[in-house]
Coordinates of C-alpha atoms in Angstrom, one line a residue:
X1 CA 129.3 57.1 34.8
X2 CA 128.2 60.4 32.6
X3 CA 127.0 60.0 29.1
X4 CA 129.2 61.8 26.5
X5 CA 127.1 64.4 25.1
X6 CA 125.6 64.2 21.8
X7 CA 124.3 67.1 20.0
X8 CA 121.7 66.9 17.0
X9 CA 123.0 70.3 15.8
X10 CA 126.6 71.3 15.3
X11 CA 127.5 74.0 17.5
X12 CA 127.9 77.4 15.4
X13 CA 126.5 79.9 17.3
X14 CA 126.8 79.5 20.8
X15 CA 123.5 80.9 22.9
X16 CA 126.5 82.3 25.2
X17 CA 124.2 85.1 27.9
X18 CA 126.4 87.5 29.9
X19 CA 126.4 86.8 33.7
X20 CA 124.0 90.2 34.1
X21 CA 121.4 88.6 30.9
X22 CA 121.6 85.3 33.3
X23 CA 120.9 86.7 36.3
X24 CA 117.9 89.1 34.9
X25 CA 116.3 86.4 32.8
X26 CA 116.7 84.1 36.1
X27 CA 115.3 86.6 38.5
X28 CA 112.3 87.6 36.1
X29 CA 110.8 84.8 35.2
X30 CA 109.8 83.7 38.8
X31 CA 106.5 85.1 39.1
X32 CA 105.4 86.4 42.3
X33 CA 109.1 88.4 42.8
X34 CA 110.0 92.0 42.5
X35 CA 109.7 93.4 38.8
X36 CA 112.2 95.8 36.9
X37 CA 109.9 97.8 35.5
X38 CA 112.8 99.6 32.9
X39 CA 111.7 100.7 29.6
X40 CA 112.5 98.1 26.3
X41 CA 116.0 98.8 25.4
X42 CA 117.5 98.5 21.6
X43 CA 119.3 95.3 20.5
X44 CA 122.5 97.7 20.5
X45 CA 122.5 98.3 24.3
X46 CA 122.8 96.0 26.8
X47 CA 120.6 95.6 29.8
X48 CA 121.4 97.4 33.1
X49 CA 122.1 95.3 36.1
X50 CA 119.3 94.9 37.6
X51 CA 119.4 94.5 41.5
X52 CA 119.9 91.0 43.0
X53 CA 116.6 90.6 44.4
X54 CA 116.1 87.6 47.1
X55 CA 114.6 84.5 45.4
X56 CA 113.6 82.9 48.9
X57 CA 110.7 83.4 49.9
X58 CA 108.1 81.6 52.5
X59 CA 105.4 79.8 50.7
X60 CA 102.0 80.9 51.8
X61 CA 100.4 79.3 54.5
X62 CA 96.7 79.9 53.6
X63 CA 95.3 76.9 52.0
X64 CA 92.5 78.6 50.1
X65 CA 94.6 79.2 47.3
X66 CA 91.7 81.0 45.3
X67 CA 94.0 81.4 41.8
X68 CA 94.4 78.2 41.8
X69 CA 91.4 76.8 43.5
X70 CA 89.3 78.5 40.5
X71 CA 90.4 76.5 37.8
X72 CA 89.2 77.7 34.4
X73 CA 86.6 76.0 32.1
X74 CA 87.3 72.6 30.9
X75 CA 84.9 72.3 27.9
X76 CA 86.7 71.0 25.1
X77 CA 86.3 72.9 21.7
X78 CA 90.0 72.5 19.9
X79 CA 92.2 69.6 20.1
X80 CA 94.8 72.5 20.3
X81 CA 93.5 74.8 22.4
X82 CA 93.0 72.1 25.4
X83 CA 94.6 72.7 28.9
X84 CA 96.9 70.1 30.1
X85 CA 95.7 67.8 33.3
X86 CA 98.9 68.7 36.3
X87 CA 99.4 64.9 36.5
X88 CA 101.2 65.0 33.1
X89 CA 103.6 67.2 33.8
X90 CA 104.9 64.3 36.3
X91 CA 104.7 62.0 33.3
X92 CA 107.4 64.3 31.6
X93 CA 109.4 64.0 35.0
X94 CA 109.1 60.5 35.4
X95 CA 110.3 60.0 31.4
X96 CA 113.3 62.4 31.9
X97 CA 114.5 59.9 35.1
X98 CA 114.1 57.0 32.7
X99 CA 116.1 58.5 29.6
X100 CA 118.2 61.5 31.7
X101 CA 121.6 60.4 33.7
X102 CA 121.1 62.4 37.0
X103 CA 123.5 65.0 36.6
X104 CA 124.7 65.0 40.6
X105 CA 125.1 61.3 41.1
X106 CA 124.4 61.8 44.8
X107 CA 122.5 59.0 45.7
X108 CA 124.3 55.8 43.6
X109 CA 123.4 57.3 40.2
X110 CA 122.4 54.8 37.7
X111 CA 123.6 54.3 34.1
X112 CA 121.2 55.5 31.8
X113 CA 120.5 54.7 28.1
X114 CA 118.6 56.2 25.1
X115 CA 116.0 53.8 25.4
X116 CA 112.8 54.4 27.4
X117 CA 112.4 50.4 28.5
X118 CA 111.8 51.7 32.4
X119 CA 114.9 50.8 33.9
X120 CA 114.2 53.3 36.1
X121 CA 111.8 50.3 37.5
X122 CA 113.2 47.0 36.2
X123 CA 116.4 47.7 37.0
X124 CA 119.6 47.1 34.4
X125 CA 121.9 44.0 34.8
X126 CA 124.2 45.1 31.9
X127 CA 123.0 42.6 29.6
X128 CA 122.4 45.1 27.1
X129 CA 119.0 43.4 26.0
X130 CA 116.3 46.7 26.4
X131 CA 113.7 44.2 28.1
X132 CA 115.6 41.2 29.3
X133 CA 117.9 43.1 31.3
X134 CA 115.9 42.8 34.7
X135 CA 117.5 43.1 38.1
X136 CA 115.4 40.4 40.0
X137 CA 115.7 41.5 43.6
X138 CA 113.3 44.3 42.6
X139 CA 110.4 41.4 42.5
X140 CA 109.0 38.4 45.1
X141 CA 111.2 35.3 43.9
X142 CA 107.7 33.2 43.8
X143 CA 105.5 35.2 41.9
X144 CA 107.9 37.6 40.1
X145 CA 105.7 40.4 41.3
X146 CA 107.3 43.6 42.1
X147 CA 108.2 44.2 46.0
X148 CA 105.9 47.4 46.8
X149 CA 103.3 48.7 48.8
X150 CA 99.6 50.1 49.0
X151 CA 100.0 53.3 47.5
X152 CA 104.4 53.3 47.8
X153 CA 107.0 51.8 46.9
X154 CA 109.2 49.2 48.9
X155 CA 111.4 50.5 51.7
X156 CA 114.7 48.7 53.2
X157 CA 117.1 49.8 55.9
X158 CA 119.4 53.1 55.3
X159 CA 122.6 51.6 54.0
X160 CA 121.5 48.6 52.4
X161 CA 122.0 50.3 48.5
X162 CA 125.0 51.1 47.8
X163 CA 126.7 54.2 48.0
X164 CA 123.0 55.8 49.1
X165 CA 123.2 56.0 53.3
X166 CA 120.0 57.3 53.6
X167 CA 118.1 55.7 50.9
X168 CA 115.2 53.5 51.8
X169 CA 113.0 53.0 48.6
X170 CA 113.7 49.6 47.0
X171 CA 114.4 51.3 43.1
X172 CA 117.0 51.4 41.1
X173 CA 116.2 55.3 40.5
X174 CA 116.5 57.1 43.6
X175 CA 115.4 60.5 41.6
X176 CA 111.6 58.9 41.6
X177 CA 111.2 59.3 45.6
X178 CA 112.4 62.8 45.7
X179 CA 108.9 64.2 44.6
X180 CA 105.2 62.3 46.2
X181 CA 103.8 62.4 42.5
X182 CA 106.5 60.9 40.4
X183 CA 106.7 58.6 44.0
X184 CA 103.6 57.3 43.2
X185 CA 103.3 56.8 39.8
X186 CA 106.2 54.9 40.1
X187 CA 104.0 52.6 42.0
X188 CA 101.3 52.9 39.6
X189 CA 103.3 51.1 36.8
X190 CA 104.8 48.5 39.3
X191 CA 101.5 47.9 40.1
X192 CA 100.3 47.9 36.1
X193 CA 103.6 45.4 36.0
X194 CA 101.8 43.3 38.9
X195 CA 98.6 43.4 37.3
X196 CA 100.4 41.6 33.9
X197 CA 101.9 39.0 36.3
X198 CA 98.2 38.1 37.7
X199 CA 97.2 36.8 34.1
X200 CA 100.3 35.2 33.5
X201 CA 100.2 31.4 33.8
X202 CA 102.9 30.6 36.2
X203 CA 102.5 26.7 35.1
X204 CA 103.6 27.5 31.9
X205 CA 106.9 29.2 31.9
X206 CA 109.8 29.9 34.7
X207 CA 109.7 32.9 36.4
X208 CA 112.3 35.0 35.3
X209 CA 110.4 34.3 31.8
X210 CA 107.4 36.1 33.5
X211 CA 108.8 38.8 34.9
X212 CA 110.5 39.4 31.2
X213 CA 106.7 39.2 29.5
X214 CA 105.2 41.3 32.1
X215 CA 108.2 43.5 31.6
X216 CA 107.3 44.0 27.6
X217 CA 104.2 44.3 28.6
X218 CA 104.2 47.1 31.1
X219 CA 106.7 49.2 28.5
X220 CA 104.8 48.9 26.0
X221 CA 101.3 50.3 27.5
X222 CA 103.2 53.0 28.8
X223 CA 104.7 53.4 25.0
X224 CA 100.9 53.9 24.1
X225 CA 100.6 56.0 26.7
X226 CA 102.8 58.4 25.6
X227 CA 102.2 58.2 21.7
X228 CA 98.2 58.3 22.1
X229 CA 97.7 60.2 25.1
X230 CA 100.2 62.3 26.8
X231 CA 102.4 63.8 23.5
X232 CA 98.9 65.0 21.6
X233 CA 98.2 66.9 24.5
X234 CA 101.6 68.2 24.3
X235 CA 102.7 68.9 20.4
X236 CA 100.6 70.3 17.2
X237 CA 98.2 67.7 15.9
X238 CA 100.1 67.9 12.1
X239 CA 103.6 67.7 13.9
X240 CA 102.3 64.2 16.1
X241 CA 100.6 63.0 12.8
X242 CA 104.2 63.5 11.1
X243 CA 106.5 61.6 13.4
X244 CA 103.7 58.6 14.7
X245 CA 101.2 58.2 11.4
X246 CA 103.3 59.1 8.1
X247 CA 106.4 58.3 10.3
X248 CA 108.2 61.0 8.6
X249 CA 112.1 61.5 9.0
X250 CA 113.6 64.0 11.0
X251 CA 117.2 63.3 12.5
X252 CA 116.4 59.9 13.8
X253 CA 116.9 57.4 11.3
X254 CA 116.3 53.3 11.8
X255 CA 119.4 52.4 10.4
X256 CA 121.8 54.6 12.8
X257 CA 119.6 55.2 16.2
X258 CA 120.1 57.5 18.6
X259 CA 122.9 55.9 20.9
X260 CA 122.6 59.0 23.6
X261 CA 120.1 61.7 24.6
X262 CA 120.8 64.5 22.3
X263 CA 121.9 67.4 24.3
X264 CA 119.5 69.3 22.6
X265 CA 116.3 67.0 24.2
X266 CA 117.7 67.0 27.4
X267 CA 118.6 70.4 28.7
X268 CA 116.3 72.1 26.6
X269 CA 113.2 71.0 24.9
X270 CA 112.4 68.5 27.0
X271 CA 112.6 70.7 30.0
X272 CA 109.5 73.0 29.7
X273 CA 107.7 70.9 32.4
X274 CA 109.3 73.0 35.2
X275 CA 106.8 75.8 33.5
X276 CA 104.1 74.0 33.7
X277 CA 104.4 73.3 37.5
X278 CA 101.6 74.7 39.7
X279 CA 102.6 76.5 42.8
X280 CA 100.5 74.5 44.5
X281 CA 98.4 71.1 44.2
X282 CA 95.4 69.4 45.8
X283 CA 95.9 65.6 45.7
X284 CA 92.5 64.4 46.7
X285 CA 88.9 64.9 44.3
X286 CA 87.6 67.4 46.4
X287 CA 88.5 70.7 47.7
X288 CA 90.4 69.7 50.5
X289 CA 93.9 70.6 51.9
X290 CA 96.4 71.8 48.9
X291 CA 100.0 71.6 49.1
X292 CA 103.0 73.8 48.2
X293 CA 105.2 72.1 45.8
X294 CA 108.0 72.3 48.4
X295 CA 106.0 70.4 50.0
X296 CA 105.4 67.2 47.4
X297 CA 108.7 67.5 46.3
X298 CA 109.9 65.9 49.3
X299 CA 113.9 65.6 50.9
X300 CA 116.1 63.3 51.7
X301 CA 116.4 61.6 54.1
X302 CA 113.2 59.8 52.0
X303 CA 110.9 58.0 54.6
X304 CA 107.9 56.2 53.7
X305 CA 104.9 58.3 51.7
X306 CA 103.1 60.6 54.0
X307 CA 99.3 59.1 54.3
X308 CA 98.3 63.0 53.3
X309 CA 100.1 63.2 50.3
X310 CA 98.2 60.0 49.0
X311 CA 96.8 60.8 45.7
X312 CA 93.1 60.5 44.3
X313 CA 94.3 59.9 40.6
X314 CA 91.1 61.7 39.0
X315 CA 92.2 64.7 40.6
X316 CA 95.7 65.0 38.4
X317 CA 94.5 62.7 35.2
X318 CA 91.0 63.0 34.4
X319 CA 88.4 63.2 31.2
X320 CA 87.7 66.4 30.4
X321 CA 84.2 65.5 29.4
X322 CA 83.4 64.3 33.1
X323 CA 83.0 66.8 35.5
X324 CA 82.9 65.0 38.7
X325 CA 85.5 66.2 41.5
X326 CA 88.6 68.1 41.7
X327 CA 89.7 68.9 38.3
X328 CA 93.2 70.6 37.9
X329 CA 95.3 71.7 35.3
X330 CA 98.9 72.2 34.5
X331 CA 100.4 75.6 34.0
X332 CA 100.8 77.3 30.8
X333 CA 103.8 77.1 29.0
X334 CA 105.2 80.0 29.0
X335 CA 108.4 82.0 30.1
X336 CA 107.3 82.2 33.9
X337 CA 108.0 79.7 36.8
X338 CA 106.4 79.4 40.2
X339 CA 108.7 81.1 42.9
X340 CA 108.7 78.0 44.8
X341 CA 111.4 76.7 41.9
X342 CA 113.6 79.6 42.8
X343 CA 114.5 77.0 45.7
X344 CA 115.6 74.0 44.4
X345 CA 117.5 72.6 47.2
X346 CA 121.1 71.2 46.2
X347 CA 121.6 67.5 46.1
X348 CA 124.1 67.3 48.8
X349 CA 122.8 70.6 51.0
X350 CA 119.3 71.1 51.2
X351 CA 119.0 74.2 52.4
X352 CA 121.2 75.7 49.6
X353 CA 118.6 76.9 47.1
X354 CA 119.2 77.0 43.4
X355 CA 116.9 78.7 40.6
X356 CA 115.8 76.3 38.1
X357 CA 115.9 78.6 35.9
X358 CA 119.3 79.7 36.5
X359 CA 120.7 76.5 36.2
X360 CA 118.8 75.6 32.9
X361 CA 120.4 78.2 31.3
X362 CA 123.4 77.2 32.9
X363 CA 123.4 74.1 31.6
X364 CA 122.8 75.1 27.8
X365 CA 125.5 77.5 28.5
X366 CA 128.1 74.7 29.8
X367 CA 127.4 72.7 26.3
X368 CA 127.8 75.0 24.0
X369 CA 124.3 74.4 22.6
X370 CA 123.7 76.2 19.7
X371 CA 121.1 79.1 19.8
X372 CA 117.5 78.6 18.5
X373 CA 118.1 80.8 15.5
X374 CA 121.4 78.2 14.4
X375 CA 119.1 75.3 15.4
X376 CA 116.5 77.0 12.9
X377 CA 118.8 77.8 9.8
X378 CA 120.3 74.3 10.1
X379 CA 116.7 72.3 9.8
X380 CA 115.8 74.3 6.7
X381 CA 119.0 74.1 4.8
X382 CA 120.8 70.9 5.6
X383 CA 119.4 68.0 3.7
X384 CA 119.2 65.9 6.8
X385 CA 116.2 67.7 7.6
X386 CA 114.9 68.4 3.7
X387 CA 111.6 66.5 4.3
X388 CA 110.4 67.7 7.5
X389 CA 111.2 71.6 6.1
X390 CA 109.5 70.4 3.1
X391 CA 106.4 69.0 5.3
X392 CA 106.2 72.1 7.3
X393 CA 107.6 74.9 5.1
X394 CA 104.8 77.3 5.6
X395 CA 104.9 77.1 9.2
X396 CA 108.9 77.9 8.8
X397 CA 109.2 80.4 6.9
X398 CA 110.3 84.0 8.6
X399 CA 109.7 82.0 11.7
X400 CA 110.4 84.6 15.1
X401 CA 109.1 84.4 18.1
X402 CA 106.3 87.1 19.4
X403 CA 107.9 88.7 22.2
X404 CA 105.3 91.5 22.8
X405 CA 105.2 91.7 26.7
X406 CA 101.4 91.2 27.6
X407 CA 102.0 93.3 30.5
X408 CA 103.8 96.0 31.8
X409 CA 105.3 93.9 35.0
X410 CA 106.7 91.7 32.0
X411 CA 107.9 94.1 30.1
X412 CA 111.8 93.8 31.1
X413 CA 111.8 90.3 30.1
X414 CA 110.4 90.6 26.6
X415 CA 112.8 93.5 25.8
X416 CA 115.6 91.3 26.5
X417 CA 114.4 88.3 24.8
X418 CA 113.6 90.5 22.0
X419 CA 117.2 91.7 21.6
X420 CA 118.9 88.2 22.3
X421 CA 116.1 87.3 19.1
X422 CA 117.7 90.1 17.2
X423 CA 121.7 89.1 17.6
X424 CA 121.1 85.3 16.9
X425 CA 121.6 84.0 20.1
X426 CA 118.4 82.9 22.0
X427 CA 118.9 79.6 24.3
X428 CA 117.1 76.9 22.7
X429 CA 115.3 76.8 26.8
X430 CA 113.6 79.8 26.5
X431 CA 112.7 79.2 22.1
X432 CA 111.3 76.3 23.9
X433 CA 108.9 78.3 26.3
X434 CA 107.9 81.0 24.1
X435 CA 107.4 79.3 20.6
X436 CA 104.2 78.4 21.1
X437 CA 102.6 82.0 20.4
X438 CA 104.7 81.7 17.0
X439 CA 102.2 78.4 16.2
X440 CA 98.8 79.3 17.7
X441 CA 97.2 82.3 16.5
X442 CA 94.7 82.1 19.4
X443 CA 97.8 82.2 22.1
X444 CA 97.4 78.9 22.9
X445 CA 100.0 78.3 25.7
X446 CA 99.0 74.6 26.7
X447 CA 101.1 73.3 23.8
X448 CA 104.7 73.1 22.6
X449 CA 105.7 74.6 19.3
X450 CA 106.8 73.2 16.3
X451 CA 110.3 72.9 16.5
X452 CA 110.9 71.9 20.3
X453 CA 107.2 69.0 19.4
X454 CA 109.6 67.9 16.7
X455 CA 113.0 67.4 18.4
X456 CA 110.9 66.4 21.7
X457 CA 109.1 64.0 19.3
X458 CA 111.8 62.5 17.2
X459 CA 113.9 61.6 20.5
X460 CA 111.0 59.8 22.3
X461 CA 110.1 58.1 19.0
X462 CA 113.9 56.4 18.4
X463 CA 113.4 56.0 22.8
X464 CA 110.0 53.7 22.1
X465 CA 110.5 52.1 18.9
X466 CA 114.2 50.5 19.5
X467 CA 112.9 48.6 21.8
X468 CA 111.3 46.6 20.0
X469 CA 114.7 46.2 17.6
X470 CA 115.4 42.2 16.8
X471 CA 117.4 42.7 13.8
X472 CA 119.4 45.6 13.0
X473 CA 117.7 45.6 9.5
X474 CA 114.0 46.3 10.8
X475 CA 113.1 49.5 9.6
X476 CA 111.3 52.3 11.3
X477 CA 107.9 50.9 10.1
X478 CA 108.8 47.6 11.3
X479 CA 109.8 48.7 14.6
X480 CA 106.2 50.9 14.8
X481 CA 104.2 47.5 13.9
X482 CA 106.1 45.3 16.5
X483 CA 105.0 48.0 19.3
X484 CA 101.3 48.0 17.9
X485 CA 101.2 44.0 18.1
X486 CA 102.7 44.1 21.5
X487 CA 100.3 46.7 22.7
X488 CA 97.3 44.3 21.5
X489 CA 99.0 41.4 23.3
X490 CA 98.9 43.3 26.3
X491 CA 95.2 44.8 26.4
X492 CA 94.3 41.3 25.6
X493 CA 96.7 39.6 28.5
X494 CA 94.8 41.9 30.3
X495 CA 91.0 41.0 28.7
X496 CA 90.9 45.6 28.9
X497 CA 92.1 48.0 26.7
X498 CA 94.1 51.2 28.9
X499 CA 94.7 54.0 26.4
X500 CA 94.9 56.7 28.5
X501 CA 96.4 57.3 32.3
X502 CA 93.0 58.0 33.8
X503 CA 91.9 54.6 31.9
X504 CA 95.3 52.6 33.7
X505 CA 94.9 54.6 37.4
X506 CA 90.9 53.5 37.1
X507 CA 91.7 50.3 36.5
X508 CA 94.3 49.4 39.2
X509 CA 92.1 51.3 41.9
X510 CA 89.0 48.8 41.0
X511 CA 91.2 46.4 40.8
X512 CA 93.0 47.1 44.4
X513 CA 89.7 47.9 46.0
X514 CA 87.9 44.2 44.5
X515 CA 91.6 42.7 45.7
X516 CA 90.8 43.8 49.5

């Protein structure tokens, strides 16, 4: 059931790190763990093995949490410069378990494509239509509502999905009830989905013909959603400006669409979320009980949401300009990870622990992708990529990373991204974590750099627009105007326009609360 792989770049130069470079960049960028405190070495020599220091470590028990209870000034000046609310680092999650096979397949894994049409909601019946393709036990046969719950999702009997014993949420993406955020906003967009059915005239057309409109509806909000709110907060204004206004070419191209998630996007770029994860959240308005991410992301066996891990939604998405309640924002993105990821448990034994960062690497590693300095050289020579270089050649010319340590307890790290910089062969992972500095002159860390924003940007874009593909002779800018007229449909099925996650979350909570 595994995707082939698909690489955007061909595979030249190898980022290929020895097992002691793995283990040292793996151990380091944990914060919160024993540093090496070893003076910069030359690109010639290669770093000593540093001792294998124990990544486990007991999360603390005090919930005062005053780093992260004393959040920093929200006060907009620079679109750039803006921290990121922590709920939208669980919108990146919740896109990667849409686009992104799970790599395990330990709980029934489902067939994924290179569309985001949340299938990871609706279900795939193999029809290969990106919207008609609904599984309808998902939904009440009367209303065509989805089956769910206040603030969860449905829940069966262990053993009733197949090949998934201990399964008991009613999705056909098991992945979204491993963590009590992505859980929920799950729930949020069934509910968004529920919402469309509600206007719908169910005198007018059958109900599989419902469930299909509220369908395009749902997908398409959350389209705008990621276009207009969650990818400006993530990528240069100029670069979103490129891809979404002056739709400007990159490698995706409306006459031959991506047919699988680049390798590139999906081991790579796309994962600098797991930098941005706090080490620990609170999940109501106010400053009550907080909770260690081991705690939210939550084990199998999956039972039913915990009531204390119920989220107050303006504590994770929320208007900067307000100032009411719990505000909290997402790490920086940088090359440092809470300790708490040093302990990812494994799918099938949970209380083997495995470094994220580890197996990131790892998984570049296993693919052969090509380093960031290949990935570089090949977007400013080849002429598949002559307009974008063209568009941006200021910004891409003599283009290195900074890698001056800020710190000496950083120090180690920096040396030895500084030499893997100098022999051609930085993972495109960690280009992806440390670009940013390259970009921002002010060391803005809340925002991607330019070349992981534009392969980050090109593969949502083909993701989005292709489904909204009728003929295979609609160009890109047709396929950008048939997502902006189904957008309007929907804000106007609705009689309210959502254009932002603290906008949709609002909305459904009035709309629950006049509902009870």
């Amino acid at each position: 059931m595994h995707s082939a792989t698909h690489s955007m770049f061909p595979a030249s130069e190898q980022a290929l790190l020895s097992p002691v470079e793995l283990t040292t960049l793996a151990t380091l960028m944990l914060p919160g763990l024993p540093q090496n405190h070893s003076p910069p070495k030359t690109p010639e020599q290669a770093p000593p093995v540093l001792p294998v220091t124990s990544v486990a470590q007991e999360a603390p028990e005090d919930d005062a949490d005053p780093t992260y209870l004393d959040e920093p000034d929200y006060t907009p000046n620079n679109a750039n410069t803006l921290p990121i609310p922590a709920g939208y680092t669980y919108i990146c999650q919740f896109i990667a378990h849409d686009l992104i096979a799970d790599s395990h397949f330990h709980i029934g894994g489902r067939q994924t494509s290179a569309l985001l049409n949340l299938d990871s909601m609706y279900g795939n019946n193999g029809s290969g239509d990106p919207i008609r393709s609904i599984e309808a036990h998902y939904f009440e046969l009367e209303s065509g509502r989805f089956l769910t719950q206040q603030h969860d999702v449905h829940r069966v009997a262990p053993g009733t999905i197949d090949n998934a014993p201990w399964a008991t949420a009613w999705i056909p993406e098991q992945r979204n009830d491993e963590n009590a955020i992505v859980l929920q906003l799950h729930s949020v967009f069934q509910k968004l989905h529920n919402a469309f059915i509600n206007t719908l005239s169910s005198d007018q057309t059958e109900i599989t013909e419902r469930i299909i409109t509220a369908r395009r509806y749902t997908v398409a909000v959350f389209h705008h959603i990621v276009i207009n709110d969650l990818l400006p907060k993530l990528v240069p204004d100029d670069c979103h400006d490129y891809f979404f206004a002056k739709l400007g070419p990159f490698y995706y191209d409306a006459s031959q669409p991506y047919t699988q998630v680049p390798a590139e996007f999906k081991l790579a770029s796309f994962r600098f979320g797991h930098s941005m994860l706090r080490p620990r959240y609170h999940l109501k308005t106010e400053h009550s009980q907080s909770f260690a991410l081991d705690d939210i992301m939550r084990r199998p066996p999956f039972e039913p949401l915990d009531d204390k891990h119920i989220i107050d939604w303006p504590a994770l998405f929320f208007d900067p300009l307000e100032n009411d309640g719990l505000q909290q924002i997402a790490s920086p993105i940088d090359l440092f990870i809470t300790s708490d990821m040093a302990t990812v448990p494994h799918p099938t034994n949970p209380r083997a622990g495995r470094n994220i960062a580890q197996l990131n690497l790892l998984a570049g590693i296993k693919l052969g992708l090509s380093s960031a300095e290949s990935i570089l050289r090949e977007i400013t020579t080849s002429p598949r990529f002559k307009t974008f270089a063209g568009h941006f050649e200021q910004r891409l010319n003599r283009r290195r990373l900074k890698v001056t340590s800020p710190g000496q307890e950083t120090d180690f790290i920096y040396a030895l991204l500084a030499m893997l910089q100098e022999q051609q062969r930085t993972p495109l992972w960690l280009y992806t974590l440390q670009e940013n500095l390259t970009d921002y002159p002010d060391n803005n860390q809340f925002k991607l750099g330019l070349i992981a924003s534009a392969i980050n940007c090109d593969v949502l874009r083909s993701a989005m627009f292709e489904c909204y593909r009728i003929s295979e002779q609609d160009s890109q800018s047709q396929l950008a105007d048939k997502l902006t007229t189904t957008i309007h449909q929907a804000f106007a099925c609705l009689g309210k326009s959502l254009h932002t996650m603290a906008d949709i979350t609002t909305f459904l909570t009035t709309r629950s609360q006049s509902d009870e």
